[in-house]
mmCIF file of C-alpha atoms in Angstrom:
data_model
loop_
_atom_site.group_PDB
_atom_site.id
_atom_site.type_symbol
_atom_site.label_atom_id
_atom_site.label_comp_id
_atom_site.label_asym_id
_atom_site.label_seq_id
_atom_site.Cartn_x
_atom_site.Cartn_y
_atom_site.Cartn_z
ATOM 1 C CA MET A 1 -14.025 -32.738 -38.490
ATOM 2 C CA ASN A 2 -13.432 -35.133 -41.374
ATOM 3 C CA PHE A 3 -10.881 -34.337 -44.068
ATOM 4 C CA SER A 4 -11.280 -37.669 -45.884
ATOM 5 C CA GLU A 5 -12.360 -36.068 -49.169
ATOM 6 C CA SER A 6 -9.315 -33.807 -49.219
ATOM 7 C CA LYS A 7 -7.004 -36.708 -48.442
ATOM 8 C CA LEU A 8 -8.610 -38.842 -51.154
ATOM 9 C CA LEU A 9 -8.092 -36.082 -53.726
ATOM 10 C CA LEU A 10 -4.443 -35.746 -52.730
ATOM 11 C CA ARG A 11 -3.897 -39.488 -53.008
ATOM 12 C CA ASP A 12 -5.326 -39.342 -56.512
ATOM 13 C CA ALA A 13 -3.099 -36.329 -57.234
ATOM 14 C CA GLU A 14 -0.097 -38.426 -56.215
ATOM 15 C CA GLU A 15 -1.037 -41.039 -58.828
ATOM 16 C CA LYS A 16 -1.530 -38.310 -61.426
ATOM 17 C CA LEU A 17 1.910 -36.933 -60.602
ATOM 18 C CA LYS A 18 3.499 -40.324 -61.326
ATOM 19 C CA GLU A 19 1.733 -40.405 -64.698
ATOM 20 C CA ILE A 20 2.833 -36.837 -65.417
ATOM 21 C CA GLU A 21 6.475 -37.671 -64.716
ATOM 22 C CA ILE A 22 6.381 -40.559 -67.200
ATOM 23 C CA LEU A 23 4.693 -38.438 -69.885
ATOM 24 C CA TYR A 24 6.998 -35.504 -69.136
ATOM 25 C CA ASN A 25 10.086 -37.451 -70.141
ATOM 26 C CA LYS A 26 8.395 -38.890 -73.227
ATOM 27 C CA VAL A 27 7.225 -35.473 -74.410
ATOM 28 C CA PHE A 28 10.647 -33.958 -73.963
ATOM 29 C CA ASP A 29 12.141 -36.752 -76.077
ATOM 30 C CA ASN A 30 9.355 -36.302 -78.687
ATOM 31 C CA GLU A 31 7.859 -39.691 -77.881
ATOM 32 C CA GLY A 32 4.674 -38.612 -76.109
ATOM 33 C CA SER A 33 1.594 -36.452 -76.572
ATOM 34 C CA THR A 34 1.796 -32.869 -75.325
ATOM 35 C CA ASN A 35 -2.009 -32.709 -75.207
ATOM 36 C CA LEU A 36 -2.159 -35.782 -72.962
ATOM 37 C CA LEU A 37 0.460 -34.254 -70.662
ATOM 38 C CA LYS A 38 -1.540 -31.028 -70.447
ATOM 39 C CA MET A 39 -4.701 -32.992 -69.642
ATOM 40 C CA LYS A 40 -2.952 -34.859 -66.813
ATOM 41 C CA ILE A 41 -1.546 -31.601 -65.451
ATOM 42 C CA LYS A 42 -5.035 -30.076 -65.485
ATOM 43 C CA GLN A 43 -6.441 -33.062 -63.573
ATOM 44 C CA TYR A 44 -3.598 -32.866 -61.066
ATOM 45 C CA LEU A 45 -4.054 -29.135 -60.454
ATOM 46 C CA ASP A 46 -7.819 -29.557 -60.092
ATOM 47 C CA ASN A 47 -7.295 -32.293 -57.500
ATOM 48 C CA VAL A 48 -4.877 -30.302 -55.355
ATOM 49 C CA PHE A 49 -6.930 -27.109 -55.643
ATOM 50 C CA SER A 50 -10.163 -28.946 -54.828
ATOM 51 C CA ALA A 51 -8.545 -30.740 -51.876
ATOM 52 C CA LEU A 52 -7.842 -27.373 -50.280
ATOM 53 C CA ASP A 53 -11.344 -26.087 -51.018
ATOM 54 C CA TYR A 54 -12.891 -29.218 -49.462
ATOM 55 C CA LEU A 55 -10.655 -28.613 -46.458
ATOM 56 C CA ALA A 56 -11.921 -25.039 -46.135
ATOM 57 C CA PHE A 57 -15.533 -26.155 -46.492
ATOM 58 C CA SER A 58 -15.104 -28.757 -43.745
ATOM 59 C CA ILE A 59 -13.692 -26.090 -41.435
ATOM 60 C CA PHE A 60 -16.599 -23.796 -42.237
ATOM 61 C CA MET A 61 -19.234 -26.452 -41.577
ATOM 62 C CA GLU A 62 -17.617 -27.506 -38.307
ATOM 63 C CA TYR A 63 -16.893 -24.107 -36.792
ATOM 64 C CA SER A 64 -18.558 -21.244 -38.669
ATOM 65 C CA ALA A 65 -21.856 -22.420 -40.155
ATOM 66 C CA LYS A 66 -23.521 -22.000 -36.753
ATOM 67 C CA ASN A 67 -22.738 -18.280 -36.911
ATOM 68 C CA VAL A 68 -24.520 -17.735 -40.244
ATOM 69 C CA PRO A 69 -28.301 -17.105 -40.268
ATOM 70 C CA SER A 70 -30.184 -20.126 -41.630
ATOM 71 C CA VAL A 71 -31.787 -18.059 -44.396
ATOM 72 C CA ALA A 72 -28.334 -17.092 -45.683
ATOM 73 C CA ILE A 73 -26.433 -20.351 -45.205
ATOM 74 C CA GLU A 74 -26.757 -21.755 -48.736
ATOM 75 C CA GLY A 75 -25.600 -18.540 -50.336
ATOM 76 C CA HIS A 76 -22.733 -18.288 -47.874
ATOM 77 C CA LYS A 77 -21.533 -21.822 -48.620
ATOM 78 C CA SER A 78 -20.940 -20.899 -52.268
ATOM 79 C CA LYS A 79 -18.454 -18.221 -51.170
ATOM 80 C CA VAL A 80 -16.294 -20.482 -49.019
ATOM 81 C CA TYR A 81 -12.959 -21.542 -50.467
ATOM 82 C CA PHE A 82 -9.417 -21.995 -49.245
ATOM 83 C CA PRO A 83 -7.843 -18.546 -48.935
ATOM 84 C CA ILE A 84 -4.818 -17.792 -51.079
ATOM 85 C CA THR A 85 -3.862 -14.181 -50.411
ATOM 86 C CA GLU A 86 -0.778 -12.025 -50.787
ATOM 87 C CA SER A 87 -1.124 -9.836 -47.706
ATOM 88 C CA ASN A 88 -1.998 -10.351 -44.061
ATOM 89 C CA LYS A 89 -4.715 -7.700 -44.318
ATOM 90 C CA GLU A 90 -6.369 -9.431 -47.274
ATOM 91 C CA PHE A 91 -6.168 -12.795 -45.498
ATOM 92 C CA SER A 92 -7.758 -11.560 -42.271
ATOM 93 C CA LYS A 93 -10.495 -9.757 -44.180
ATOM 94 C CA TYR A 94 -11.453 -12.880 -46.108
ATOM 95 C CA VAL A 95 -11.376 -15.172 -43.065
ATOM 96 C CA LYS A 96 -13.630 -12.825 -41.088
ATOM 97 C CA ARG A 97 -16.108 -12.682 -43.975
ATOM 98 C CA ALA A 98 -16.098 -16.355 -45.008
ATOM 99 C CA PHE A 99 -15.525 -18.027 -41.620
ATOM 100 C CA PRO A 100 -17.479 -15.967 -39.064
ATOM 101 C CA GLY A 101 -16.344 -16.614 -35.518
ATOM 102 C CA LEU A 102 -13.309 -18.686 -36.487
ATOM 103 C CA ILE A 103 -10.692 -16.093 -35.539
ATOM 104 C CA GLU A 104 -12.308 -15.555 -32.127
ATOM 105 C CA GLU A 105 -13.134 -19.182 -31.312
ATOM 106 C CA ASN A 106 -10.410 -21.183 -33.080
ATOM 107 C CA PRO A 107 -7.404 -18.901 -33.682
ATOM 108 C CA GLU A 108 -5.056 -21.913 -33.901
ATOM 109 C CA ILE A 109 -6.756 -23.066 -37.097
ATOM 110 C CA VAL A 110 -6.561 -19.578 -38.566
ATOM 111 C CA GLU A 111 -2.844 -19.403 -37.811
ATOM 112 C CA ALA A 112 -2.284 -22.856 -39.330
ATOM 113 C CA ILE A 113 -3.770 -21.553 -42.592
ATOM 114 C CA ARG A 114 -2.112 -18.144 -42.375
ATOM 115 C CA LYS A 115 1.417 -19.524 -42.234
ATOM 116 C CA TYR A 116 1.066 -21.021 -45.735
ATOM 117 C CA GLN A 117 -0.136 -17.801 -47.378
ATOM 118 C CA PRO A 118 2.146 -16.431 -50.116
ATOM 119 C CA PHE A 119 2.886 -13.169 -48.334
ATOM 120 C CA PRO A 120 6.003 -11.238 -49.412
ATOM 121 C CA GLY A 121 9.168 -13.138 -48.593
ATOM 122 C CA ARG A 122 7.381 -16.485 -48.326
ATOM 123 C CA SER A 123 7.119 -19.528 -50.579
ATOM 124 C CA LYS A 124 4.850 -18.895 -53.568
ATOM 125 C CA TRP A 125 3.664 -22.450 -54.261
ATOM 126 C CA LEU A 126 0.075 -21.631 -53.269
ATOM 127 C CA LYS A 127 0.058 -18.606 -55.554
ATOM 128 C CA ASP A 128 1.450 -20.771 -58.368
ATOM 129 C CA LEU A 129 -1.325 -23.288 -57.777
ATOM 130 C CA LYS A 130 -3.975 -20.585 -57.940
ATOM 131 C CA VAL A 131 -2.564 -19.076 -61.148
ATOM 132 C CA LEU A 132 -2.243 -22.422 -62.913
ATOM 133 C CA ALA A 133 -5.547 -23.907 -61.751
ATOM 134 C CA ASN A 134 -7.504 -20.806 -62.685
ATOM 135 C CA GLY A 135 -5.654 -20.546 -65.977
ATOM 136 C CA ASN A 136 -6.504 -24.114 -66.862
ATOM 137 C CA LYS A 137 -10.166 -23.561 -66.033
ATOM 138 C CA HIS A 138 -10.677 -20.173 -67.663
ATOM 139 C CA ARG A 139 -8.001 -19.681 -70.296
ATOM 140 C CA ASN A 140 -7.513 -23.206 -71.569
ATOM 141 C CA LEU A 141 -4.336 -25.019 -70.621
ATOM 142 C CA THR A 142 -1.263 -23.070 -69.627
ATOM 143 C CA LYS A 143 1.268 -22.755 -72.411
ATOM 144 C CA HIS A 144 4.472 -24.710 -72.029
ATOM 145 C CA THR A 145 7.976 -24.209 -73.375
ATOM 146 C CA GLN A 146 10.964 -26.517 -73.300
ATOM 147 C CA GLN A 147 14.356 -25.675 -71.850
ATOM 148 C CA ARG A 148 17.622 -27.464 -71.165
ATOM 149 C CA ASP A 149 19.878 -26.237 -68.381
ATOM 150 C CA THR A 150 23.442 -27.479 -68.066
ATOM 151 C CA TYR A 151 25.067 -27.392 -64.674
ATOM 152 C CA ILE A 152 28.780 -26.752 -65.055
ATOM 153 C CA LYS A 153 30.679 -28.112 -62.100
ATOM 154 C CA GLU A 154 34.056 -27.015 -63.453
ATOM 155 C CA ILE A 155 35.642 -25.714 -66.681
ATOM 156 C CA LYS A 156 39.392 -25.447 -67.129
ATOM 157 C CA PHE A 157 40.790 -23.180 -69.837
ATOM 158 C CA ALA A 158 44.151 -23.302 -71.591
ATOM 159 C CA ASN A 159 45.278 -20.052 -69.959
ATOM 160 C CA GLY A 160 44.831 -21.585 -66.505
ATOM 161 C CA ALA A 161 41.475 -19.990 -65.737
ATOM 162 C CA VAL A 162 38.926 -22.143 -63.898
ATOM 163 C CA ILE A 163 35.156 -21.521 -63.561
ATOM 164 C CA LYS A 164 33.020 -23.523 -61.164
ATOM 165 C CA ASN A 165 29.365 -24.063 -60.229
ATOM 166 C CA PHE A 166 27.043 -22.261 -62.644
ATOM 167 C CA TYR A 167 24.191 -22.999 -65.052
ATOM 168 C CA VAL A 168 23.998 -22.324 -68.780
ATOM 169 C CA SER A 169 21.104 -22.744 -71.198
ATOM 170 C CA SER A 170 23.314 -22.842 -74.319
ATOM 171 C CA PRO A 171 27.024 -23.114 -75.166
ATOM 172 C CA ASP A 172 27.005 -19.388 -76.018
ATOM 173 C CA ASP A 173 26.552 -18.651 -72.316
ATOM 174 C CA ILE A 174 30.094 -19.875 -71.710
ATOM 175 C CA LEU A 175 31.682 -17.424 -74.165
ATOM 176 C CA PRO A 176 31.704 -14.356 -71.874
ATOM 177 C CA PHE A 177 33.816 -16.369 -69.418
ATOM 178 C CA SER A 178 36.156 -17.747 -72.053
ATOM 179 C CA GLY A 179 39.812 -17.956 -71.180
ATOM 180 C CA GLY A 180 40.840 -19.529 -74.453
ATOM 181 C CA PRO A 181 40.430 -23.143 -75.537
ATOM 182 C CA ILE A 182 38.709 -25.420 -73.004
ATOM 183 C CA ILE A 183 40.941 -28.149 -71.613
ATOM 184 C CA SER A 184 38.267 -29.982 -69.618
ATOM 185 C CA ILE A 185 34.633 -29.585 -68.615
ATOM 186 C CA GLU A 186 32.643 -31.396 -65.946
ATOM 187 C CA GLY A 187 28.887 -31.063 -65.517
ATOM 188 C CA SER A 188 25.429 -32.431 -66.233
ATOM 189 C CA THR A 189 22.372 -31.415 -68.232
ATOM 190 C CA GLU A 190 18.866 -31.028 -66.820
ATOM 191 C CA LYS A 191 15.847 -30.898 -69.110
ATOM 192 C CA HIS A 192 12.741 -28.894 -68.293
ATOM 193 C CA ILE A 193 9.335 -28.259 -69.717
ATOM 194 C CA MET A 194 8.411 -24.821 -68.434
ATOM 195 C CA PHE A 195 5.183 -23.173 -67.345
ATOM 196 C CA ALA A 196 5.518 -20.122 -69.585
ATOM 197 C CA ASP A 197 3.289 -17.934 -67.392
ATOM 198 C CA LEU A 198 5.374 -18.666 -64.295
ATOM 199 C CA GLU A 199 8.762 -19.219 -65.938
ATOM 200 C CA LYS A 200 9.167 -22.263 -63.696
ATOM 201 C CA PRO A 201 9.834 -25.935 -64.494
ATOM 202 C CA VAL A 202 6.665 -28.015 -64.681
ATOM 203 C CA LEU A 203 7.780 -31.070 -62.750
ATOM 204 C CA LYS A 204 9.555 -29.222 -59.928
ATOM 205 C CA THR A 205 6.581 -26.908 -59.506
ATOM 206 C CA LEU A 206 4.046 -29.746 -59.334
ATOM 207 C CA LYS A 207 6.190 -31.760 -56.931
ATOM 208 C CA ARG A 208 6.536 -28.731 -54.650
ATOM 209 C CA MET A 209 2.749 -28.452 -54.514
ATOM 210 C CA TYR A 210 2.289 -32.111 -53.642
ATOM 211 C CA ALA A 211 4.993 -32.022 -50.970
ATOM 212 C CA SER A 212 3.329 -29.051 -49.254
ATOM 213 C CA ALA A 213 -0.441 -29.558 -49.589
ATOM 214 C CA PRO A 214 -0.700 -32.529 -47.165
ATOM 215 C CA THR A 215 1.180 -30.587 -44.494
ATOM 216 C CA ILE A 216 -1.622 -28.000 -44.418
ATOM 217 C CA ILE A 217 -4.085 -30.753 -43.487
ATOM 218 C CA GLU A 218 -1.697 -32.138 -40.882
ATOM 219 C CA ASP A 219 -1.210 -28.736 -39.277
ATOM 220 C CA ILE A 220 -4.947 -28.042 -39.124
ATOM 221 C CA GLU A 221 -5.600 -31.462 -37.618
ATOM 222 C CA LYS A 222 -3.093 -30.653 -34.884
ATOM 223 C CA ALA A 223 -4.665 -27.244 -34.300
ATOM 224 C CA LYS A 224 -8.324 -28.244 -34.050
#
């Protein structure tokens, strides 16, 4: 089973991510094109999403195509994609339908895919990928907003009060904690461009996807 196409797409996604990070900082400082950033994000999402679909297709051709009648094979191929489901029941139902025989003959591969599914209580990066990739394809590019978060390590007030380790988005957020005039403040500011639909930072979200997608391939290679 050859996953070279998926790996090639992820290598290209890595290069796109580097370009996105450069544009990200320029856009936030009003020195770059928002449209260009959105275009690069779209290309990145398409690459990661397609890498997983190529992976699923390779698995199907290697293990399940033999279990599909020849007269139905072409139509069946068009329905094969990498499962991204939110319940174990939904996952098993799709795998049985799209990958006939895989659960019975190669359960290790099924389990390698299952463990990445965004079931309740699990990481949602695959769900985020699905939402963003589909949004970019069918509803134009996802809207973005900008946000600055300031991490306050420590604030000391004149009345002796001390507050430590919290985030604020504006100076007004400090007022409810006020203990009089501030004597000293220690912290740092992080800047974010947000995916409005997800309410998550763009760069952190994309990096999470890239960090995780290759591990799916690695786990399936170990399982086959």
